[in-house]
PDB file of N, CA, C and O in Angstrom:
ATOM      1  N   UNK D   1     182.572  54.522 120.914  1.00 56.00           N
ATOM      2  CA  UNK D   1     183.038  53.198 120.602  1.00 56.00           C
ATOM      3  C   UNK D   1     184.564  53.116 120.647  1.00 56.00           C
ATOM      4  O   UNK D   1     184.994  52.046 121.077  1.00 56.00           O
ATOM      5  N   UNK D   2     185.335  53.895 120.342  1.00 62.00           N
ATOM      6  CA  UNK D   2     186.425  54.725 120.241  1.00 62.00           C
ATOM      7  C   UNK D   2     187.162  53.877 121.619  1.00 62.00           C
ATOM      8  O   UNK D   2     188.232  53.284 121.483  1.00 62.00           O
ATOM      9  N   UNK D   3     186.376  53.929 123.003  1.00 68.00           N
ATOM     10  CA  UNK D   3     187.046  53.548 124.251  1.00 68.00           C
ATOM     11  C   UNK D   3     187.043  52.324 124.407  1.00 68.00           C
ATOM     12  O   UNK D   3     188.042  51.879 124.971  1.00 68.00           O
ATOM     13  N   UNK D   4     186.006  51.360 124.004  1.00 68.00           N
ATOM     14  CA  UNK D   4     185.644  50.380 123.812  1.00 68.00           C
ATOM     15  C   UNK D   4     187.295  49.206 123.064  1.00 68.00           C
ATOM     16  O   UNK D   4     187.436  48.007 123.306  1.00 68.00           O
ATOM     17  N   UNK D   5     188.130  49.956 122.312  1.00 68.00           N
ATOM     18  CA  UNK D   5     189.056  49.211 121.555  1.00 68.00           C
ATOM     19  C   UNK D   5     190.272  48.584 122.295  1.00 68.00           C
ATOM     20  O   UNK D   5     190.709  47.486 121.953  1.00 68.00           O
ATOM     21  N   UNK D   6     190.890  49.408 123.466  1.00 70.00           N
ATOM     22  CA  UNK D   6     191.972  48.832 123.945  1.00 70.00           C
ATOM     23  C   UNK D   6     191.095  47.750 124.744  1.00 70.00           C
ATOM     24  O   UNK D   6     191.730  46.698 124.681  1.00 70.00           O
ATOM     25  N   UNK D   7     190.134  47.592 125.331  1.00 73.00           N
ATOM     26  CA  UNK D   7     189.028  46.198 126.392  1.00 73.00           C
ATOM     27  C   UNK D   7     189.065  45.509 124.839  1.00 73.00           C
ATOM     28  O   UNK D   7     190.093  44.888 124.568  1.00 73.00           O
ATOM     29  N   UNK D   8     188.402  45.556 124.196  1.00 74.00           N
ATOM     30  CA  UNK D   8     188.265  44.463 123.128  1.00 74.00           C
ATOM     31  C   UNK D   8     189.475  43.681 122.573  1.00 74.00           C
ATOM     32  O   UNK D   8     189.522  42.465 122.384  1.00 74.00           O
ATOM     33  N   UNK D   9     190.509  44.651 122.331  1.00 73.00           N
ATOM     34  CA  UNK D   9     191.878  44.134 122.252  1.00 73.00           C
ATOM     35  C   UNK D   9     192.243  42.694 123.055  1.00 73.00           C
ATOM     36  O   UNK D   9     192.257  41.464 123.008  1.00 73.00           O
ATOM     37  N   UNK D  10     192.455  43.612 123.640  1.00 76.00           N
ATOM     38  CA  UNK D  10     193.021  42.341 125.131  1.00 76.00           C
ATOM     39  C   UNK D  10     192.384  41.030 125.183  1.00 76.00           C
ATOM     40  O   UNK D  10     192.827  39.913 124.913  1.00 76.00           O
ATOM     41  N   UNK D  11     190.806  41.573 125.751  1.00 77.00           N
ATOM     42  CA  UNK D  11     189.767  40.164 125.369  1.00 77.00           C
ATOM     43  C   UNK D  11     190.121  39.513 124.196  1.00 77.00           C
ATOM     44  O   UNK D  11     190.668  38.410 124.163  1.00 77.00           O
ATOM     45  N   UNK D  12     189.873  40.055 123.417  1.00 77.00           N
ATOM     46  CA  UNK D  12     189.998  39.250 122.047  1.00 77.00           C
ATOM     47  C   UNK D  12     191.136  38.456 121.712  1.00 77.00           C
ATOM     48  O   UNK D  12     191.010  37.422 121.057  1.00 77.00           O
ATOM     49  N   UNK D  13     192.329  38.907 122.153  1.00 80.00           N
ATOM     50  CA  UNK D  13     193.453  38.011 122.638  1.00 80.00           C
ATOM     51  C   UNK D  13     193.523  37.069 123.200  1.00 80.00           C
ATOM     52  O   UNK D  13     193.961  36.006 122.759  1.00 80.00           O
ATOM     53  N   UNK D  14     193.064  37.296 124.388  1.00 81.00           N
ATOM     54  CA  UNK D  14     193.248  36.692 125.353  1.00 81.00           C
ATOM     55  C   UNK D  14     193.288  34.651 125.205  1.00 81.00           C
ATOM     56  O   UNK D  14     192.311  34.115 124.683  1.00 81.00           O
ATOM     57  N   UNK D  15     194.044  34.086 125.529  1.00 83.00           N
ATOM     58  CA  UNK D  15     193.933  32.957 125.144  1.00 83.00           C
ATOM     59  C   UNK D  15     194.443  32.477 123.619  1.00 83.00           C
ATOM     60  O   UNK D  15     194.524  31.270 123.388  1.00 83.00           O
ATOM     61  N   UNK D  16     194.753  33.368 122.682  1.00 80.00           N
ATOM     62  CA  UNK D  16     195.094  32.836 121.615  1.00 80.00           C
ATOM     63  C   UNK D  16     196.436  32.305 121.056  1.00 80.00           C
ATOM     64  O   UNK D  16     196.693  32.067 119.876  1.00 80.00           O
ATOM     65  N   UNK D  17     197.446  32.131 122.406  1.00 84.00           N
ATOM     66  CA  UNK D  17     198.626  31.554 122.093  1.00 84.00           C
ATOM     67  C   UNK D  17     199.127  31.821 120.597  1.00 84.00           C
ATOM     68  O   UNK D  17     199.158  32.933 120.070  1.00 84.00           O
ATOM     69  N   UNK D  18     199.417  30.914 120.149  1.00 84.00           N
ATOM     70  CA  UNK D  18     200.528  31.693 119.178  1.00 84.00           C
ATOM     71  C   UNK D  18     199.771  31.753 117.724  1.00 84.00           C
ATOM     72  O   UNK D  18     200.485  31.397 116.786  1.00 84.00           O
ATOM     73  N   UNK D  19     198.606  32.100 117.437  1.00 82.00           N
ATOM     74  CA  UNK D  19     197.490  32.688 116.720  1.00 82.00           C
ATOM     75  C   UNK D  19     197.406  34.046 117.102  1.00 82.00           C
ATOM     76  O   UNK D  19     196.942  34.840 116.284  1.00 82.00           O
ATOM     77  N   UNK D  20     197.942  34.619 118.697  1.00 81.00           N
ATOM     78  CA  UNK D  20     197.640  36.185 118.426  1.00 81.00           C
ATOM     79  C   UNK D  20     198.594  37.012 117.659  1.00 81.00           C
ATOM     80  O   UNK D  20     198.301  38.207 117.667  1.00 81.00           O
ATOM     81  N   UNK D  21     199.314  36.796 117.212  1.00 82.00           N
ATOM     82  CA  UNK D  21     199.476  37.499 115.542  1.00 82.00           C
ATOM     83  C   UNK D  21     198.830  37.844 115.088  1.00 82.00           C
ATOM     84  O   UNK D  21     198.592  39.039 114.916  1.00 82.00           O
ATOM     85  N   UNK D  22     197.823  36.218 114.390  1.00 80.00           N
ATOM     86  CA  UNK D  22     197.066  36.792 113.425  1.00 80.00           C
ATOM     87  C   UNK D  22     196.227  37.307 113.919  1.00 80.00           C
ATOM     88  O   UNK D  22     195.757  38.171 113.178  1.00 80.00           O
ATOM     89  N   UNK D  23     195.526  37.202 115.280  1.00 80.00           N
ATOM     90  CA  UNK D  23     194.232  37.842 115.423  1.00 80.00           C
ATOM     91  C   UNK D  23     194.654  39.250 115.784  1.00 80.00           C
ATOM     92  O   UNK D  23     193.697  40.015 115.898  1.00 80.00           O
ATOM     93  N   UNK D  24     196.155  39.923 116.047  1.00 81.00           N
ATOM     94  CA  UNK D  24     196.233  41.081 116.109  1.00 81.00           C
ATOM     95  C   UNK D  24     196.283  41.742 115.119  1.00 81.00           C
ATOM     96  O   UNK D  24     196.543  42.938 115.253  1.00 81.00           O
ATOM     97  N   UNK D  25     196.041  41.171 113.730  1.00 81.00           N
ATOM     98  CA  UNK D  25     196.089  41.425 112.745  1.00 81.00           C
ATOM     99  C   UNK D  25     195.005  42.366 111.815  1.00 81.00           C
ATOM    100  O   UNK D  25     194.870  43.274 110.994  1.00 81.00           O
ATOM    101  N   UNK D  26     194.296  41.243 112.756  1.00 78.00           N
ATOM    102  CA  UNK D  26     192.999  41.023 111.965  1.00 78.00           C
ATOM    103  C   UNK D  26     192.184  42.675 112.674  1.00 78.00           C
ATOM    104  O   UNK D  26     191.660  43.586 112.032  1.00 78.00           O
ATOM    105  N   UNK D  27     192.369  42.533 114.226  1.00 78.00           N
ATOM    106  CA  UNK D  27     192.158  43.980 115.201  1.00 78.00           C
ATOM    107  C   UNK D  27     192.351  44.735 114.097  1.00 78.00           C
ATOM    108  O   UNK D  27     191.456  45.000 113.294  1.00 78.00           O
ATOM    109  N   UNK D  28     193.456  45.089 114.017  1.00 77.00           N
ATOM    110  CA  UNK D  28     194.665  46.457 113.176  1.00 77.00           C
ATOM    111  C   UNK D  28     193.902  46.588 112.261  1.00 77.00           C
ATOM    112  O   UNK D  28     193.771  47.802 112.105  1.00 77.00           O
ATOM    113  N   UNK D  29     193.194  45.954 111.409  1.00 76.00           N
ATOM    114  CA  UNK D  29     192.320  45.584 109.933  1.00 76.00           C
ATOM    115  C   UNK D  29     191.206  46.513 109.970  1.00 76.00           C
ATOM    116  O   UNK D  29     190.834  47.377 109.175  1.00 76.00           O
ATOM    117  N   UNK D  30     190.742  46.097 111.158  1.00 75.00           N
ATOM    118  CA  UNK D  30     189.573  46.863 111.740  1.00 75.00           C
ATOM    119  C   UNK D  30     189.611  48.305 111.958  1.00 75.00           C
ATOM    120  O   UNK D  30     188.614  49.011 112.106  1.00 75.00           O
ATOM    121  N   UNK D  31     190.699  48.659 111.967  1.00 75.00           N
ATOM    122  CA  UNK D  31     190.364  50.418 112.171  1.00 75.00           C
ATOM    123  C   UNK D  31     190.331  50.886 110.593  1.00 75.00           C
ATOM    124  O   UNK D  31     189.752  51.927 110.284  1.00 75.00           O
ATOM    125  N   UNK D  32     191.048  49.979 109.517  1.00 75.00           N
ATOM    126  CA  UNK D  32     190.511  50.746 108.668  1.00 75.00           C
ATOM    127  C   UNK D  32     189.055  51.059 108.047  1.00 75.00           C
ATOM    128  O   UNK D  32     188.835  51.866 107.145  1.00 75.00           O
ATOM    129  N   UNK D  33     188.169  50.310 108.669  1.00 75.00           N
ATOM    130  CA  UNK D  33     186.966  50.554 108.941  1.00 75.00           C
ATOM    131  C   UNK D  33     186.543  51.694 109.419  1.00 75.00           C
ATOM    132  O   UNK D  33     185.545  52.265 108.979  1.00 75.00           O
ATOM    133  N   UNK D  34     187.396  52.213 110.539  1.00 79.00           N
ATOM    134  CA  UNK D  34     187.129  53.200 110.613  1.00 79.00           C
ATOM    135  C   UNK D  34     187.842  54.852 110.284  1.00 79.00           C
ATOM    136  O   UNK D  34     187.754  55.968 110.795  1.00 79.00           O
ATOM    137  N   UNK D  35     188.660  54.143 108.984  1.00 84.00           N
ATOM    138  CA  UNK D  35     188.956  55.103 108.013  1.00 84.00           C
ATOM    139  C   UNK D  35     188.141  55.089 106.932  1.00 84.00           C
ATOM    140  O   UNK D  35     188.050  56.104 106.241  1.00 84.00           O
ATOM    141  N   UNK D  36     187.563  54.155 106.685  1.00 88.00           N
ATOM    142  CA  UNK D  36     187.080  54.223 105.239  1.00 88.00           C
ATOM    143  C   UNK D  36     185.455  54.236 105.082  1.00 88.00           C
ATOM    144  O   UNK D  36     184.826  54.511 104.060  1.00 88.00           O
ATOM    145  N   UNK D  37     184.820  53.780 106.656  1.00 89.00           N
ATOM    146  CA  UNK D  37     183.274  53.891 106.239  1.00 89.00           C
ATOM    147  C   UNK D  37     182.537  55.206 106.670  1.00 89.00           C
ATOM    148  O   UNK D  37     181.360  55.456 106.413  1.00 89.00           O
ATOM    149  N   UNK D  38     183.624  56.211 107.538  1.00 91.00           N
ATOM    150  CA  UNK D  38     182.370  57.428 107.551  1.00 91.00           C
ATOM    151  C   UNK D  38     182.917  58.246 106.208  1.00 91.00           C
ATOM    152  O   UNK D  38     182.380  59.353 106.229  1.00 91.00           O
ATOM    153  N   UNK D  39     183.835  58.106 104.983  1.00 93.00           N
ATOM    154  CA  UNK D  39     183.593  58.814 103.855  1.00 93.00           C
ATOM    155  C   UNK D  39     182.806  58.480 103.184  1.00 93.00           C
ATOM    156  O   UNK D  39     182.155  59.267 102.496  1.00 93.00           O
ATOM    157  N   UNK D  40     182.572  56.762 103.188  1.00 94.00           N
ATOM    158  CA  UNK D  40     181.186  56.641 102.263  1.00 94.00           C
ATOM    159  C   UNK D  40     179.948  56.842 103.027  1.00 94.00           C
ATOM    160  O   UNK D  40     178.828  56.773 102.521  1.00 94.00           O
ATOM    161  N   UNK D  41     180.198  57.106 104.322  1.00 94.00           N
ATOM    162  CA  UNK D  41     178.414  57.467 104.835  1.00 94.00           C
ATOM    163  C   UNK D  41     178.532  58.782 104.524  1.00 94.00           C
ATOM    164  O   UNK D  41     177.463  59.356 104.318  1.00 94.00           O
ATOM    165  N   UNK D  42     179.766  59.578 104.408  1.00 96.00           N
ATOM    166  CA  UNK D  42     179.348  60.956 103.674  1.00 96.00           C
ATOM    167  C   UNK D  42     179.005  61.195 102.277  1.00 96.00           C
ATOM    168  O   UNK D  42     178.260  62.075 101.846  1.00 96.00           O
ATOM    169  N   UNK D  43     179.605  60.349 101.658  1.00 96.00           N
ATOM    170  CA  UNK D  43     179.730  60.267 100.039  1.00 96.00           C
ATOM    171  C   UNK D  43     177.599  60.214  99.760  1.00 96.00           C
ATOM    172  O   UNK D  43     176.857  60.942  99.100  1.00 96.00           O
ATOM    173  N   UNK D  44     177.285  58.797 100.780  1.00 96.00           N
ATOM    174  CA  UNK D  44     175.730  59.111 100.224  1.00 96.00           C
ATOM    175  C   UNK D  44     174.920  60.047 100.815  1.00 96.00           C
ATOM    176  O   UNK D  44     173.820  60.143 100.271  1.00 96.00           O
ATOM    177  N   UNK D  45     175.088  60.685 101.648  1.00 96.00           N
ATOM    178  CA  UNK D  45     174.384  61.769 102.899  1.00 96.00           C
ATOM    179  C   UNK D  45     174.722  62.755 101.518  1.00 96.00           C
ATOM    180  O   UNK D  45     173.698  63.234 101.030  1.00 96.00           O
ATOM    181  N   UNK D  46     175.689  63.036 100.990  1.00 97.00           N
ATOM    182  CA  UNK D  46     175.944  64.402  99.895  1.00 97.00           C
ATOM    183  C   UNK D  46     175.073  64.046  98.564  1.00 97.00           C
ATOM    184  O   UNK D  46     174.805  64.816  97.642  1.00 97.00           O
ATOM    185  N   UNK D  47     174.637  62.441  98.730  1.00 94.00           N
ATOM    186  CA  UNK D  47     173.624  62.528  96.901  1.00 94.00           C
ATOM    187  C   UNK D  47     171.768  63.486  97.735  1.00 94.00           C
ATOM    188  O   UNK D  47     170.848  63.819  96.988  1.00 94.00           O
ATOM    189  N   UNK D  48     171.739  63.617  98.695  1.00 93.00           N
ATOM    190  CA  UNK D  48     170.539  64.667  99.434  1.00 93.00           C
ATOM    191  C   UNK D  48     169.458  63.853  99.418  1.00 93.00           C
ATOM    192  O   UNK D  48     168.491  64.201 100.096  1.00 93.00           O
ATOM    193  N   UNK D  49     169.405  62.870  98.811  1.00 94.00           N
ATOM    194  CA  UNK D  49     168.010  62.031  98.444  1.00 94.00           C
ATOM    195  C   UNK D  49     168.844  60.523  97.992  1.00 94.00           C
ATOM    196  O   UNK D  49     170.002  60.375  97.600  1.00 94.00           O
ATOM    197  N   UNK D  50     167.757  59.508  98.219  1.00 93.00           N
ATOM    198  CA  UNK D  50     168.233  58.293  97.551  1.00 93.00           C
ATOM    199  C   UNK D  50     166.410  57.346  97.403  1.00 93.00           C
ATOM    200  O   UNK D  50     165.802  56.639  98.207  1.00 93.00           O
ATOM    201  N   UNK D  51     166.159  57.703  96.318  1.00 92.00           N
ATOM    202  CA  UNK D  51     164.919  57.247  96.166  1.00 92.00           C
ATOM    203  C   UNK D  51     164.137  58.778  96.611  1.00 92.00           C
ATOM    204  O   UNK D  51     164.429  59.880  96.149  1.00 92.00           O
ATOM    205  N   UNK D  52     162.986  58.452  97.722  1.00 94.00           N
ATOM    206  CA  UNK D  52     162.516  59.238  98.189  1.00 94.00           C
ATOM    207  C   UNK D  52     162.706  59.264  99.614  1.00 94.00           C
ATOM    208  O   UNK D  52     161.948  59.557 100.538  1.00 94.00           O
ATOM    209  N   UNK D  53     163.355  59.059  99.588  1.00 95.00           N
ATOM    210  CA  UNK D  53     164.183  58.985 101.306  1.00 95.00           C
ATOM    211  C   UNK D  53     165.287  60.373 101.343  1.00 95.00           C
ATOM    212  O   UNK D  53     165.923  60.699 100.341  1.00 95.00           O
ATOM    213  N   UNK D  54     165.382  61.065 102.584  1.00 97.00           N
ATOM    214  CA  UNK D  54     166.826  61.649 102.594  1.00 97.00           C
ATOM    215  C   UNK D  54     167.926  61.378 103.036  1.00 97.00           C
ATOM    216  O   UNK D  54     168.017  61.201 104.251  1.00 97.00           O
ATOM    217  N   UNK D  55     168.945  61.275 102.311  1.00 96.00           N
ATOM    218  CA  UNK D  55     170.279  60.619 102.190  1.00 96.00           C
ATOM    219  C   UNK D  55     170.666  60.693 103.596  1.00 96.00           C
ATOM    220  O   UNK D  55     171.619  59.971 103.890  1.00 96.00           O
ATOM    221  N   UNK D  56     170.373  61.094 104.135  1.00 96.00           N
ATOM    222  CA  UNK D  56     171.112  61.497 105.777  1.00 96.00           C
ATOM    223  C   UNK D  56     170.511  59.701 106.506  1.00 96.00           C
ATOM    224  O   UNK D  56     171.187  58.743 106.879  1.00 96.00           O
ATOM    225  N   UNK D  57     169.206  59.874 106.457  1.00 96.00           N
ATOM    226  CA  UNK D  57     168.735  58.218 107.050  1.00 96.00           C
ATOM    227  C   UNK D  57     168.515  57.206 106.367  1.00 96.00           C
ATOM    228  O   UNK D  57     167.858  56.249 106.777  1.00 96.00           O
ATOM    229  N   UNK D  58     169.256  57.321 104.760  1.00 96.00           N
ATOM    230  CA  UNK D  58     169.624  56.073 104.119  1.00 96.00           C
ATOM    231  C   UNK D  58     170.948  55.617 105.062  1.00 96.00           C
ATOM    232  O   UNK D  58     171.078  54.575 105.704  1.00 96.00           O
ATOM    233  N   UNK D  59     171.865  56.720 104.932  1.00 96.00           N
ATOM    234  CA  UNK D  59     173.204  56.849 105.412  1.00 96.00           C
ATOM    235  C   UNK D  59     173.680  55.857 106.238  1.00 96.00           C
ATOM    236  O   UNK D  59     174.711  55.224 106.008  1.00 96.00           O
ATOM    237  N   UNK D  60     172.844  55.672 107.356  1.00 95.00           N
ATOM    238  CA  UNK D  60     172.546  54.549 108.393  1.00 95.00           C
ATOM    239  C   UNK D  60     172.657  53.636 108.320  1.00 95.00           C
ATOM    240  O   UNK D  60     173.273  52.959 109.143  1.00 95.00           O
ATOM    241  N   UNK D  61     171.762  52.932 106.655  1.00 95.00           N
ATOM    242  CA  UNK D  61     172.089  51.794 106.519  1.00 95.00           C
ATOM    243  C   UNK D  61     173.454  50.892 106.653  1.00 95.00           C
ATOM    244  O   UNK D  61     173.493  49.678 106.853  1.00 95.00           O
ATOM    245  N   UNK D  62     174.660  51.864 106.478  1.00 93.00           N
ATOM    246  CA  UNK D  62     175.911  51.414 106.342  1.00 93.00           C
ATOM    247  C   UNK D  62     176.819  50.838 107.608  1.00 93.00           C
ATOM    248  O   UNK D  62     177.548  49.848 107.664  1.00 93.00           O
ATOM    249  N   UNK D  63     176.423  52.051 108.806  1.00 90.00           N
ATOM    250  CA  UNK D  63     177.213  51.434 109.935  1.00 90.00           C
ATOM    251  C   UNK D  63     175.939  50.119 110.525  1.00 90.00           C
ATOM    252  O   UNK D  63     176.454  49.348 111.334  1.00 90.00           O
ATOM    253  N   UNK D  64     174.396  49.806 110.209  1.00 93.00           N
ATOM    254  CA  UNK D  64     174.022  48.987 110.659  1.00 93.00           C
ATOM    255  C   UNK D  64     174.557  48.058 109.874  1.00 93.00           C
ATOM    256  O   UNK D  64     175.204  47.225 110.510  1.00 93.00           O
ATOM    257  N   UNK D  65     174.528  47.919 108.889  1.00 92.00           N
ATOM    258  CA  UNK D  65     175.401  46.571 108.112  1.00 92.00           C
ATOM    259  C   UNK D  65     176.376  46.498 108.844  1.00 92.00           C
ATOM    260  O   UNK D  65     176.339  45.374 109.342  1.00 92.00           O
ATOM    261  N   UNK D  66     177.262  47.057 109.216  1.00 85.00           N
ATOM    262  CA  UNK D  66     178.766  47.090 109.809  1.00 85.00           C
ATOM    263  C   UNK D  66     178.315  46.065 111.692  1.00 85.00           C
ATOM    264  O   UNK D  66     178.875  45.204 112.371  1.00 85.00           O
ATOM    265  N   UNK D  67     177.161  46.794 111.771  1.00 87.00           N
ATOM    266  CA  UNK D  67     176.886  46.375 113.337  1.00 87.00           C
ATOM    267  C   UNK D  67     176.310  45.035 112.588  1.00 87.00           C
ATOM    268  O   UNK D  67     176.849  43.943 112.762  1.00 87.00           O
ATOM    269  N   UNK D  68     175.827  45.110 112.228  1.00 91.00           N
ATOM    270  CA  UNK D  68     175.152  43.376 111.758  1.00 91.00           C
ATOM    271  C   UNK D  68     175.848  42.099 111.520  1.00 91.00           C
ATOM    272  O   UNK D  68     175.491  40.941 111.741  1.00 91.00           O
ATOM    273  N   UNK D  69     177.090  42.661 110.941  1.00 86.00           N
ATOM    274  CA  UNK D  69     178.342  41.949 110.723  1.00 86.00           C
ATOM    275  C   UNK D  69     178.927  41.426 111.635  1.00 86.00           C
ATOM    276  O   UNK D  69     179.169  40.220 111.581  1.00 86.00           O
ATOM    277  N   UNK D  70     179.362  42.297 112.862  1.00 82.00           N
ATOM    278  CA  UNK D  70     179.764  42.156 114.400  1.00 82.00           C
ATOM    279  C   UNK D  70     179.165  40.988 115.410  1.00 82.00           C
ATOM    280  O   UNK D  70     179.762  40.139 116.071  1.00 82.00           O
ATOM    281  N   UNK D  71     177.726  41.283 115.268  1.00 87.00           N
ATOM    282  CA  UNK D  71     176.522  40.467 115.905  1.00 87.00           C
ATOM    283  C   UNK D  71     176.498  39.231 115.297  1.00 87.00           C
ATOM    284  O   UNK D  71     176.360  38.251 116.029  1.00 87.00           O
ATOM    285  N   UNK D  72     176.643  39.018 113.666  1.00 90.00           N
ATOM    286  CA  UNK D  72     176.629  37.611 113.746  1.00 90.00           C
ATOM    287  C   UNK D  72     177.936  36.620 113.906  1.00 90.00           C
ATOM    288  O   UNK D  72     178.090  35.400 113.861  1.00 90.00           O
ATOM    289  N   UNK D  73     178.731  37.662 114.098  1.00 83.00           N
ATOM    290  CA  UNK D  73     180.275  37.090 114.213  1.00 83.00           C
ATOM    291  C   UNK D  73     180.048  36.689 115.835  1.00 83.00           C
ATOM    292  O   UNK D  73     180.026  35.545 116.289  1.00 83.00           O
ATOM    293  N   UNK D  74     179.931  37.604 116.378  1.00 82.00           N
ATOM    294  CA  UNK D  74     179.528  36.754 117.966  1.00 82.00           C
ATOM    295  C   UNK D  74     178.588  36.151 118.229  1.00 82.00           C
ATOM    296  O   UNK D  74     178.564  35.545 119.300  1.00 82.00           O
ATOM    297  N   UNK D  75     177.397  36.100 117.273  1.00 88.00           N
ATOM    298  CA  UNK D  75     176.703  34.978 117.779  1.00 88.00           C
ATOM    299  C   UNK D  75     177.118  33.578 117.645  1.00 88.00           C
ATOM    300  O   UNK D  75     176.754  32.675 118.398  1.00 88.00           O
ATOM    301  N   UNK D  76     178.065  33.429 116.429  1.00 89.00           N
ATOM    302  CA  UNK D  76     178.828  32.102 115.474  1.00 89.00           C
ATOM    303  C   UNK D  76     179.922  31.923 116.499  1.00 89.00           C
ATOM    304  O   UNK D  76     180.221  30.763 116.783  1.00 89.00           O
ATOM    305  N   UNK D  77     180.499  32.823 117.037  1.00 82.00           N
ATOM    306  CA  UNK D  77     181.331  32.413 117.974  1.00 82.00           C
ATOM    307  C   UNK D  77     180.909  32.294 119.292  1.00 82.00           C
ATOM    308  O   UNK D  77     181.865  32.255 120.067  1.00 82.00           O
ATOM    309  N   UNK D  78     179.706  32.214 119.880  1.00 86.00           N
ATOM    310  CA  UNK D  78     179.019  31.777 120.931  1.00 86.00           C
ATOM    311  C   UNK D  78     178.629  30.474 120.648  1.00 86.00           C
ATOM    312  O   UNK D  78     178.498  29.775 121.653  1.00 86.00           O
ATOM    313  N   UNK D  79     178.313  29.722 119.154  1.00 86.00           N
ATOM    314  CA  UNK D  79     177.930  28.651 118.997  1.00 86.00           C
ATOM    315  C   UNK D  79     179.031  27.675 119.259  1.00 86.00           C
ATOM    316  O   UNK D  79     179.065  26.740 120.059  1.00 86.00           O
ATOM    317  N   UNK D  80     180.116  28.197 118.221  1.00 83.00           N
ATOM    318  CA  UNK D  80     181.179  27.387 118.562  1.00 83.00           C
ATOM    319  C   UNK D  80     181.956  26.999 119.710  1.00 83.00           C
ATOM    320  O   UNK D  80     182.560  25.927 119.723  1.00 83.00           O
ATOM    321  N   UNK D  81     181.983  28.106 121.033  1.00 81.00           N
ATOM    322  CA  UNK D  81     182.360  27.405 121.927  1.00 81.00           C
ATOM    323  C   UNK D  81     181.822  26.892 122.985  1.00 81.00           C
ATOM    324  O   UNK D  81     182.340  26.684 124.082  1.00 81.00           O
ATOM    325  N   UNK D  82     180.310  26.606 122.469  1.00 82.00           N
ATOM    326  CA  UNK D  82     179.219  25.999 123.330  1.00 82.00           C
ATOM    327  C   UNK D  82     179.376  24.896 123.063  1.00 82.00           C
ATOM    328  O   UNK D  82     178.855  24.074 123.818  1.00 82.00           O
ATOM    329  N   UNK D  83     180.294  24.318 121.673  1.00 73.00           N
ATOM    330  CA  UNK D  83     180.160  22.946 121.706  1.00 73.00           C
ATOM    331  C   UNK D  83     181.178  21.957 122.525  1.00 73.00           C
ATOM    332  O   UNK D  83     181.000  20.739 122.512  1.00 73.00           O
TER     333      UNK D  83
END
């Protein structure tokens, strides 16, 4: 996903006249995401269990929330500029 960031950059720019500030902002925001969510997918992978599940494929739950987040942000922004 890692390669994926300088293409998204740009796109995501692209067109935002003098709003890309903030939306470069908002980019920059985003990597601390990816400082801060694989310690808590380690933090629960280390409790070994969560219920009767093992912590390793609870763990998951976290970057799919993260992807879930993404998906409905582009679907909301597919609505909006359909109108």
């Amino acid at each position: 996903m890692s390669l994926m960031f300088p293409t998204i950059y740009g796109i995501a720019l692209d067109g935002m006249g003098d709003d890309a500030k903030f939306g470069a902002a908002g980019l920059i925001m985003a990597i601390l995401g990816g400082s801060v969510l694989p310690p808590l997918q380690a933090a629960i992978i280390d409790q070994h269990t969560v219920g009767s599940m093992p912590a390793t494929n609870v763990s998951f739950i976290l970057p799919f929330i993260c992807f879930l987040v993404v998906f409905l942000y582009g679907y909301q922004m597919i609505k909006v500029t359909k109108k």
